[in-house]
Amino acid sequence: MASLFSSFLLALCLFVIPSFSSDPDPLQDFCVGDLRASPSINGFPCKSSVSASDFFFSGLRGPLNTSNPNGATVAPANVLTFPGLNTLGISMNNVELAPGGVNPPHSHPRATEAGVVIEGSVFVGFLTTNNTFFSKVINVGEMFVVPRGLVHFQWNVGKGKARLITAFNSQLPGVVVLPNTLFGSVPEIPNAVLTKTFRTDDATVNNLKSKFAV
């Protein structure tokens, strides 16, 4: 009986413990991704030859161009832009917002997000699965966290530019930007679905689709 119980506990640990991390743990010191190859479950195959430059990245430097309808631009440092992150389970973004700019409601299906304000004042909010809204205006040096998969946004409420550095516990957290997904998908979501969902008419839906068409 004791042996059976021990076997059960061992099996439980083997199945449950890996679920606590977002990306699988690496089995080697590093595995700089070969982006020319197709990714596997745990990332890209390793490059056969690496150099010091594979472990350094300058893509988070600003300033970024925020001249767009949202007044927001994101510069990612994930495995696709910085292959040295391959299999390491971490990535970062530089987020810059013009005055009044919004990083629109979105979610990251594969990662929790933590961020710190580097410049300006930012209204950060996220929604839980029971539609509870948590939000706060945070300033330079203050942090926020958004649990994995929850819809959230950042809005510059200061008088000047705002900048955040965000970090994720995944080499490729993914992003689902709600307005782009709903009104700019290819192929399009049928109007009948959207008019029913948002209790509106075809003209409104078509107008929104025209703003997010790829």
Coordinates of N, CA and C in Angstrom, one line a residue:
M1 N 0.8 -1.2 0.0 CA 0.0 0.0 0.0 C 0.9 1.3 0.0
A2 N 1.9 1.2 0.9 CA 2.8 2.4 0.9 C 3.5 2.6 -0.4
S3 N 3.9 1.5 -1.0 CA 4.6 1.6 -2.3 C 3.7 2.2 -3.4
L4 N 2.4 1.8 -3.3 CA 1.4 2.3 -4.3 C 1.2 3.8 -4.1
F5 N 1.2 4.2 -2.8 CA 1.0 5.7 -2.4 C 2.2 6.5 -2.9
S6 N 3.4 5.9 -2.7 CA 4.6 6.6 -3.1 C 4.7 6.8 -4.6
S7 N 4.2 5.7 -5.3 CA 4.2 5.8 -6.8 C 3.2 6.9 -7.3
F8 N 2.1 7.0 -6.6 CA 1.1 8.0 -6.9 C 1.6 9.4 -6.7
L9 N 2.3 9.6 -5.6 CA 2.9 10.9 -5.3 C 4.0 11.3 -6.3
L10 N 4.8 10.3 -6.7 CA 5.8 10.6 -7.7 C 5.2 11.0 -9.1
A11 N 4.2 10.2 -9.5 CA 3.5 10.5 -10.7 C 2.8 11.9 -10.7
L12 N 2.2 12.3 -9.5 CA 1.6 13.6 -9.4 C 2.6 14.7 -9.5
C13 N 3.8 14.5 -8.9 CA 4.9 15.5 -9.0 C 5.3 15.7 -10.4
L14 N 5.5 14.6 -11.1 CA 6.0 14.6 -12.5 C 5.0 15.4 -13.4
F15 N 3.7 15.2 -13.2 CA 2.7 15.9 -14.0 C 2.4 17.3 -13.6
V16 N 2.4 17.6 -12.3 CA 2.0 18.9 -11.8 C 3.1 19.9 -11.8
I17 N 4.3 19.6 -11.3 CA 5.4 20.5 -11.2 C 5.7 21.3 -12.4
P18 N 5.8 20.6 -13.6 CA 6.1 21.4 -14.8 C 5.1 22.4 -15.2
S19 N 3.9 22.3 -14.7 CA 2.8 23.2 -15.1 C 3.0 24.6 -14.4
F20 N 3.9 24.7 -13.4 CA 4.1 26.0 -12.7 C 4.9 27.0 -13.5
S21 N 5.6 26.5 -14.5 CA 6.4 27.4 -15.3 C 5.7 27.7 -16.7
S22 N 6.0 28.8 -17.3 CA 5.3 29.1 -18.5 C 5.9 28.3 -19.7
D23 N 7.2 28.6 -19.9 CA 8.0 27.8 -20.9 C 8.7 26.6 -20.2
P24 N 8.9 25.5 -20.9 CA 9.6 24.4 -20.4 C 11.0 24.8 -19.9
D25 N 11.6 24.2 -18.9 CA 12.9 24.5 -18.5 C 13.9 24.0 -19.5
P26 N 15.0 24.8 -19.8 CA 16.0 24.3 -20.7 C 16.9 23.2 -20.1
L27 N 17.4 22.4 -21.0 CA 18.3 21.3 -20.6 C 19.7 21.5 -20.9
Q28 N 20.1 22.8 -21.3 CA 21.5 23.1 -21.5 C 21.7 24.6 -21.1
D29 N 22.9 25.0 -21.1 CA 23.2 26.4 -20.7 C 22.4 27.4 -21.5
F30 N 22.5 27.2 -22.8 CA 21.8 28.1 -23.8 C 21.5 27.4 -25.1
C31 N 20.7 28.0 -25.9 CA 20.3 27.4 -27.2 C 19.9 28.5 -28.1
V32 N 20.9 29.3 -28.6 CA 20.6 30.4 -29.4 C 19.8 29.9 -30.6
G33 N 18.6 30.5 -30.8 CA 17.7 30.0 -31.8 C 18.1 30.2 -33.3
D34 N 18.0 29.1 -34.1 CA 18.2 29.2 -35.5 C 16.9 29.6 -36.2
L35 N 16.6 30.8 -36.5 CA 15.3 31.3 -37.0 C 15.1 30.8 -38.4
R36 N 16.1 30.2 -39.0 CA 15.8 29.7 -40.4 C 15.1 28.4 -40.4
A37 N 15.1 27.7 -39.2 CA 14.5 26.4 -39.0 C 13.1 26.6 -38.5
S38 N 12.3 25.6 -38.6 CA 10.9 25.6 -38.0 C 11.0 25.4 -36.5
P39 N 10.2 26.2 -35.7 CA 10.2 26.1 -34.3 C 9.6 24.7 -33.9
S40 N 10.0 24.2 -32.7 CA 9.5 23.0 -32.1 C 8.6 23.5 -30.9
I41 N 8.2 22.6 -30.1 CA 7.4 22.9 -28.9 C 8.1 23.8 -28.0
N42 N 9.4 23.6 -27.8 CA 10.2 24.4 -26.8 C 11.0 25.5 -27.5
G43 N 10.6 25.9 -28.7 CA 11.4 27.0 -29.4 C 12.0 26.5 -30.7
F44 N 13.0 27.2 -31.0 CA 13.7 26.9 -32.3 C 14.9 26.0 -32.0
P45 N 15.3 25.2 -33.0 CA 16.6 24.5 -32.9 C 17.8 25.4 -32.6
C46 N 18.8 24.8 -32.0 CA 19.9 25.6 -31.6 C 20.8 25.9 -32.8
K47 N 21.4 27.1 -32.9 CA 22.4 27.4 -33.9 C 23.7 26.5 -33.6
S48 N 24.3 26.1 -34.6 CA 25.5 25.3 -34.5 C 26.7 26.1 -34.0
S49 N 26.7 27.4 -34.3 CA 27.9 28.2 -33.9 C 27.3 29.5 -33.4
V50 N 27.9 29.9 -32.2 CA 27.4 31.1 -31.6 C 28.6 32.1 -31.3
S51 N 28.3 33.3 -31.1 CA 29.3 34.3 -30.7 C 28.7 35.2 -29.6
A52 N 29.6 36.1 -29.1 CA 29.1 37.0 -28.0 C 27.9 37.8 -28.4
S53 N 27.9 38.2 -29.7 CA 26.8 39.1 -30.2 C 25.4 38.4 -30.1
D54 N 25.4 37.1 -30.0 CA 24.1 36.4 -29.8 C 23.5 36.7 -28.5
F55 N 24.2 37.2 -27.5 CA 23.7 37.4 -26.2 C 23.5 38.8 -25.8
F56 N 23.5 39.7 -26.8 CA 23.3 41.1 -26.6 C 22.3 41.7 -27.6
F57 N 21.5 42.7 -27.2 CA 20.5 43.2 -28.0 C 20.2 44.7 -27.8
S58 N 20.1 45.5 -28.8 CA 20.0 46.9 -28.7 C 18.6 47.4 -29.1
G59 N 17.7 46.5 -29.4 CA 16.4 46.8 -29.9 C 15.4 47.5 -29.0
L60 N 15.7 47.6 -27.7 CA 14.8 48.3 -26.8 C 15.1 49.7 -26.7
R61 N 16.1 50.2 -27.4 CA 16.5 51.6 -27.3 C 15.4 52.5 -28.0
G62 N 15.1 53.7 -27.4 CA 14.2 54.6 -28.1 C 15.0 55.8 -28.6
P63 N 14.3 56.8 -29.0 CA 12.8 56.9 -29.0 C 12.2 56.2 -30.1
L64 N 10.9 55.8 -29.9 CA 10.1 55.1 -30.9 C 9.2 56.1 -31.6
N65 N 8.8 55.8 -32.8 CA 7.8 56.6 -33.5 C 6.4 56.3 -33.1
T66 N 5.8 57.2 -32.4 CA 4.4 56.9 -31.9 C 3.3 57.7 -32.8
S67 N 3.7 58.0 -34.0 CA 2.8 58.7 -34.9 C 1.9 57.7 -35.6
N68 N 0.9 57.2 -34.9 CA -0.1 56.3 -35.4 C -1.4 56.5 -34.7
P69 N -2.5 55.9 -35.1 CA -3.8 56.2 -34.5 C -3.9 56.0 -33.0
N70 N -3.1 55.0 -32.5 CA -3.1 54.7 -31.1 C -2.2 55.6 -30.3
G71 N -1.2 56.2 -30.9 CA -0.2 57.0 -30.2 C 0.6 56.1 -29.4
A72 N 0.9 54.9 -29.8 CA 1.6 53.9 -29.0 C 2.4 53.0 -29.9
T73 N 3.6 52.7 -29.5 CA 4.5 51.8 -30.3 C 5.2 50.8 -29.3
V74 N 5.3 49.6 -29.7 CA 5.9 48.5 -28.9 C 7.1 48.0 -29.6
A75 N 8.3 48.0 -29.0 CA 9.5 47.3 -29.5 C 9.7 46.1 -28.7
P76 N 9.6 44.9 -29.4 CA 9.7 43.6 -28.6 C 11.1 43.1 -28.6
A77 N 11.5 42.5 -27.5 CA 12.7 41.7 -27.4 C 12.3 40.3 -27.0
N78 N 11.9 39.5 -28.1 CA 11.5 38.1 -27.8 C 12.4 37.2 -28.7
V79 N 12.1 36.0 -28.8 CA 12.9 35.0 -29.5 C 13.0 35.4 -31.0
L80 N 12.0 36.0 -31.5 CA 12.0 36.3 -32.9 C 12.9 37.5 -33.3
T81 N 13.1 38.4 -32.3 CA 14.0 39.5 -32.6 C 15.3 39.4 -31.9
F82 N 15.4 38.5 -30.8 CA 16.6 38.3 -30.1 C 16.7 36.8 -29.8
P83 N 17.3 36.1 -30.8 CA 17.3 34.6 -30.7 C 18.1 34.0 -29.5
G84 N 18.9 34.9 -28.9 CA 19.6 34.4 -27.7 C 18.6 34.0 -26.5
L85 N 17.4 34.5 -26.6 CA 16.4 34.2 -25.6 C 15.7 32.8 -25.8
N86 N 16.1 32.2 -26.9 CA 15.5 30.8 -27.2 C 15.6 29.9 -26.0
T87 N 14.5 29.3 -25.6 CA 14.4 28.3 -24.5 C 14.6 28.8 -23.1
L88 N 14.8 30.1 -23.0 CA 15.1 30.7 -21.6 C 13.9 31.2 -20.9
G89 N 12.8 31.2 -21.6 CA 11.5 31.6 -20.9 C 11.4 33.0 -20.4
I90 N 11.9 33.9 -21.1 CA 11.9 35.3 -20.7 C 11.9 36.2 -22.0
S91 N 11.2 37.4 -21.9 CA 11.3 38.3 -23.0 C 10.9 39.7 -22.4
M92 N 11.1 40.8 -23.2 CA 10.8 42.1 -22.7 C 10.3 43.0 -23.9
N93 N 9.6 44.1 -23.5 CA 9.1 45.1 -24.5 C 9.5 46.4 -24.0
N94 N 9.8 47.3 -25.0 CA 9.8 48.8 -24.7 C 8.5 49.3 -25.2
V95 N 7.8 49.9 -24.4 CA 6.5 50.5 -24.8 C 6.5 52.0 -24.6
E96 N 6.3 52.7 -25.7 CA 6.3 54.2 -25.7 C 4.9 54.7 -26.1
L97 N 4.5 55.7 -25.4 CA 3.1 56.3 -25.6 C 3.2 57.8 -25.7
A98 N 2.7 58.3 -26.8 CA 2.5 59.8 -26.9 C 1.5 60.3 -25.9
P99 N 1.5 61.6 -25.7 CA 0.5 62.1 -24.7 C -0.9 61.7 -25.2
G100 N -1.7 61.1 -24.3 CA -3.0 60.6 -24.6 C -3.0 59.3 -25.3
G101 N -1.8 58.7 -25.6 CA -1.7 57.5 -26.4 C -2.1 56.3 -25.6
V102 N -2.6 55.3 -26.3 CA -3.1 54.0 -25.6 C -2.5 52.8 -26.3
N103 N -2.0 51.9 -25.5 CA -1.7 50.6 -25.9 C -3.0 49.8 -25.7
P104 N -3.7 49.5 -26.8 CA -5.1 49.1 -26.7 C -5.3 47.8 -26.0
P105 N -6.6 47.6 -25.5 CA -6.8 46.3 -24.8 C -6.3 45.1 -25.6
H106 N -5.5 44.3 -24.9 CA -4.9 43.1 -25.5 C -4.6 42.1 -24.4
S107 N -4.2 40.9 -24.8 CA -3.8 39.9 -23.8 C -2.6 39.1 -24.4
H108 N -1.9 38.5 -23.4 CA -0.8 37.6 -23.8 C -1.1 36.2 -23.4
P109 N -1.4 35.3 -24.3 CA -1.9 34.0 -24.0 C -0.9 33.1 -23.3
R110 N 0.4 33.4 -23.4 CA 1.4 32.5 -22.9 C 2.2 33.0 -21.8
A111 N 1.9 34.2 -21.2 CA 2.8 34.8 -20.2 C 2.1 35.7 -19.3
T112 N 2.6 35.8 -18.1 CA 2.3 36.9 -17.1 C 3.2 38.1 -17.5
E113 N 2.7 39.3 -17.3 CA 3.4 40.5 -17.7 C 3.7 41.3 -16.4
A114 N 4.9 41.8 -16.3 CA 5.3 42.7 -15.2 C 5.9 43.9 -15.9
G115 N 5.7 45.1 -15.4 CA 6.2 46.3 -16.1 C 6.6 47.4 -15.1
V116 N 7.5 48.3 -15.5 CA 7.9 49.4 -14.7 C 7.8 50.7 -15.6
V117 N 7.4 51.8 -15.0 CA 7.3 53.0 -15.8 C 8.7 53.7 -15.7
I118 N 9.2 54.0 -16.8 CA 10.5 54.7 -16.9 C 10.4 56.2 -17.1
E119 N 9.3 56.6 -17.7 CA 9.0 58.0 -18.0 C 7.5 58.3 -18.0
G120 N 7.1 59.3 -17.4 CA 5.7 59.8 -17.5 C 4.8 59.1 -16.5
S121 N 3.5 59.3 -16.7 CA 2.4 58.8 -15.8 C 1.5 57.9 -16.7
V122 N 1.2 56.7 -16.2 CA 0.5 55.7 -17.1 C -0.7 55.1 -16.3
F123 N -1.8 55.2 -16.9 CA -3.0 54.5 -16.3 C -3.0 53.1 -16.8
V124 N -2.8 52.1 -15.9 CA -2.7 50.7 -16.3 C -4.0 50.0 -15.7
G125 N -4.6 49.2 -16.5 CA -5.8 48.5 -16.1 C -5.8 47.1 -16.7
F126 N -6.4 46.1 -15.9 CA -6.7 44.8 -16.5 C -8.0 44.3 -15.9
L127 N -8.6 43.3 -16.7 CA -9.9 42.7 -16.4 C -9.7 41.3 -16.0
T128 N -10.4 40.8 -15.0 CA -10.4 39.4 -14.6 C -11.5 38.7 -15.4
T129 N -11.5 37.4 -15.3 CA -12.4 36.5 -16.0 C -13.9 36.7 -15.5
N130 N -14.1 37.4 -14.3 CA -15.4 37.7 -13.8 C -15.8 39.1 -14.0
N131 N -15.0 39.8 -15.0 CA -15.2 41.2 -15.4 C -15.0 42.2 -14.3
T132 N -14.1 41.9 -13.3 CA -13.7 42.9 -12.3 C -12.5 43.7 -12.9
F133 N -12.6 45.0 -12.8 CA -11.6 45.9 -13.4 C -10.7 46.4 -12.3
F134 N -9.4 46.1 -12.4 CA -8.4 46.7 -11.5 C -7.5 47.7 -12.3
S135 N -7.3 48.8 -11.7 CA -6.5 49.9 -12.4 C -5.9 50.8 -11.4
K136 N -4.8 51.5 -11.9 CA -4.2 52.5 -11.1 C -3.3 53.4 -12.0
V137 N -3.1 54.7 -11.7 CA -2.2 55.5 -12.3 C -0.8 55.3 -11.6
I138 N 0.2 54.9 -12.4 CA 1.5 54.7 -11.8 C 2.5 55.6 -12.5
N139 N 3.6 56.0 -11.7 CA 4.5 56.9 -12.1 C 5.9 56.3 -12.2
V140 N 6.9 57.1 -12.5 CA 8.3 56.6 -12.7 C 8.7 55.8 -11.5
G141 N 9.3 54.6 -11.8 CA 9.8 53.7 -10.8 C 8.8 52.8 -10.2
E142 N 7.5 52.9 -10.5 CA 6.4 52.1 -10.0 C 6.1 50.9 -11.0
M143 N 5.7 49.8 -10.4 CA 5.5 48.6 -11.2 C 4.1 48.2 -11.3
F144 N 3.8 47.3 -12.2 CA 2.5 46.6 -12.3 C 2.7 45.2 -12.7
V145 N 1.7 44.4 -12.5 CA 1.7 43.0 -12.9 C 0.3 42.6 -13.5
V146 N 0.3 41.9 -14.6 CA -1.0 41.5 -15.2 C -0.9 39.9 -15.3
P147 N -1.8 39.2 -14.6 CA -1.7 37.8 -14.7 C -1.9 37.3 -16.2
R148 N -1.4 36.1 -16.4 CA -1.3 35.5 -17.7 C -2.7 35.5 -18.4
G149 N -2.8 35.9 -19.6 CA -4.0 35.8 -20.4 C -5.1 36.8 -20.2
L150 N -4.9 37.7 -19.2 CA -6.0 38.6 -18.9 C -5.9 39.9 -19.8
V151 N -7.0 40.4 -20.2 CA -7.1 41.6 -21.0 C -6.6 42.8 -20.2
H152 N -5.8 43.6 -20.8 CA -5.2 44.8 -20.1 C -4.8 45.9 -21.1
F153 N -4.5 47.1 -20.6 CA -4.1 48.2 -21.5 C -3.2 49.1 -20.7
Q154 N -2.6 50.1 -21.4 CA -1.8 51.2 -20.8 C -2.2 52.4 -21.5
W155 N -2.5 53.5 -20.7 CA -2.9 54.8 -21.3 C -2.1 55.9 -20.7
N156 N -1.5 56.7 -21.5 CA -0.7 57.8 -21.1 C -1.6 59.0 -20.6
V157 N -1.6 59.2 -19.3 CA -2.4 60.3 -18.8 C -1.6 61.5 -18.4
G158 N -0.3 61.5 -18.7 CA 0.6 62.6 -18.4 C 0.6 63.7 -19.5
K159 N 1.3 64.7 -19.3 CA 1.4 65.8 -20.3 C 2.5 65.6 -21.3
G160 N 3.4 64.7 -21.0 CA 4.5 64.4 -22.0 C 4.5 62.9 -22.4
K161 N 5.5 62.5 -23.0 CA 5.7 61.1 -23.5 C 5.8 60.2 -22.3
A162 N 5.3 59.0 -22.4 CA 5.5 57.9 -21.4 C 6.2 56.7 -21.9
R163 N 7.0 56.1 -21.1 CA 7.7 54.9 -21.5 C 7.7 53.9 -20.4
L164 N 7.5 52.6 -20.8 CA 7.5 51.5 -19.9 C 8.4 50.4 -20.4
I165 N 9.0 49.6 -19.5 CA 9.7 48.4 -19.9 C 8.9 47.3 -19.2
T166 N 8.5 46.3 -20.1 CA 7.7 45.2 -19.6 C 8.5 43.9 -19.8
A167 N 8.2 42.9 -18.9 CA 8.9 41.6 -19.0 C 7.9 40.5 -18.9
F168 N 8.2 39.4 -19.5 CA 7.3 38.3 -19.6 C 8.0 37.0 -19.3
N169 N 7.3 36.0 -18.7 CA 7.9 34.7 -18.4 C 7.7 33.7 -19.5
S170 N 8.0 34.2 -20.7 CA 7.9 33.4 -21.9 C 8.8 34.0 -23.0
Q171 N 9.5 33.2 -23.8 CA 10.3 33.7 -24.8 C 9.5 34.3 -26.0
L172 N 8.2 33.9 -26.0 CA 7.3 34.4 -27.1 C 5.9 34.4 -26.5
P173 N 5.6 35.5 -25.7 CA 4.3 35.5 -25.0 C 3.1 35.6 -25.9
G174 N 3.2 36.0 -27.1 CA 2.0 36.2 -28.0 C 1.2 37.4 -27.6
V175 N 0.5 37.9 -28.5 CA -0.4 39.0 -28.2 C -1.7 39.0 -29.0
V176 N -2.8 39.2 -28.4 CA -4.1 39.3 -29.0 C -4.6 40.7 -28.8
V177 N -4.6 41.5 -29.8 CA -5.1 42.9 -29.7 C -6.6 42.9 -30.0
L178 N -7.4 43.1 -29.1 CA -8.8 42.9 -29.3 C -9.5 43.6 -30.5
P179 N -9.3 44.9 -30.7 CA -9.9 45.6 -31.8 C -9.4 45.0 -33.1
N180 N -8.1 44.8 -33.2 CA -7.5 44.3 -34.5 C -8.0 42.8 -34.7
T181 N -8.2 42.0 -33.7 CA -8.6 40.7 -33.8 C -10.1 40.6 -34.3
L182 N -10.9 41.4 -33.6 CA -12.3 41.4 -33.9 C -12.7 42.0 -35.2
F183 N -12.0 43.1 -35.6 CA -12.5 43.9 -36.8 C -11.4 43.8 -37.9
G184 N -10.3 43.2 -37.7 CA -9.3 43.2 -38.8 C -8.8 41.8 -39.1
S185 N -9.6 40.7 -38.7 CA -9.1 39.4 -38.9 C -9.2 39.0 -40.4
V186 N -8.4 38.0 -40.8 CA -8.4 37.5 -42.2 C -8.6 36.0 -42.1
P187 N -9.7 35.4 -42.7 CA -10.8 36.2 -43.3 C -11.6 36.9 -42.2
E188 N -12.5 37.7 -42.6 CA -13.3 38.5 -41.6 C -14.3 37.7 -40.8
I189 N -14.5 38.1 -39.6 CA -15.6 37.5 -38.8 C -16.9 38.0 -39.4
P190 N -17.9 37.1 -39.6 CA -19.1 37.6 -40.3 C -19.8 38.7 -39.5
N191 N -20.3 39.7 -40.3 CA -21.0 40.8 -39.7 C -22.2 40.3 -38.7
A192 N -22.8 39.3 -39.1 CA -24.0 38.8 -38.3 C -23.5 38.5 -36.9
V193 N -22.3 37.9 -36.7 CA -21.8 37.6 -35.4 C -21.5 38.9 -34.6
L194 N -20.8 39.8 -35.3 CA -20.4 41.1 -34.6 C -21.6 42.0 -34.3
T195 N -22.6 42.1 -35.2 CA -23.8 42.9 -34.9 C -24.6 42.3 -33.7
K196 N -24.6 41.0 -33.7 CA -25.4 40.4 -32.6 C -24.6 40.6 -31.3
T197 N -23.3 40.4 -31.3 CA -22.4 40.4 -30.1 C -22.4 41.8 -29.5
F198 N -22.3 42.9 -30.4 CA -22.2 44.2 -29.9 C -23.5 45.0 -30.0
R199 N -24.6 44.3 -30.3 CA -25.9 44.9 -30.4 C -25.9 46.2 -31.2
T200 N -25.4 46.0 -32.4 CA -25.3 47.2 -33.3 C -25.7 46.8 -34.7
D201 N -25.4 47.6 -35.7 CA -25.9 47.3 -37.1 C -24.7 47.1 -38.0
D202 N -25.0 46.8 -39.2 CA -24.0 46.5 -40.3 C -23.1 47.7 -40.6
A203 N -23.8 48.9 -40.6 CA -23.0 50.1 -41.0 C -21.9 50.4 -39.9
T204 N -22.3 50.2 -38.7 CA -21.3 50.4 -37.6 C -20.1 49.4 -37.7
V205 N -20.5 48.2 -37.9 CA -19.5 47.1 -38.0 C -18.6 47.3 -39.2
N206 N -19.2 47.7 -40.3 CA -18.4 47.9 -41.5 C -17.4 49.1 -41.4
N207 N -17.9 50.1 -40.7 CA -17.1 51.3 -40.4 C -15.9 50.9 -39.5
L208 N -16.1 50.1 -38.5 CA -15.0 49.6 -37.7 C -14.1 48.7 -38.4
K209 N -14.6 47.9 -39.3 CA -13.7 47.0 -40.0 C -12.8 47.8 -41.0
S210 N -13.3 48.9 -41.5 CA -12.5 49.7 -42.4 C -11.4 50.4 -41.7
K211 N -11.5 50.6 -40.4 CA -10.4 51.2 -39.6 C -9.3 50.2 -39.3
F212 N -9.6 48.9 -39.3 CA -8.7 47.9 -38.8 C -8.3 46.9 -39.9
A213 N -8.7 47.2 -41.2 CA -8.4 46.3 -42.3 C -6.9 46.2 -42.5
V214 N -6.4 45.0 -42.7 CA -5.0 44.8 -42.9 C -4.6 45.3 -44.3

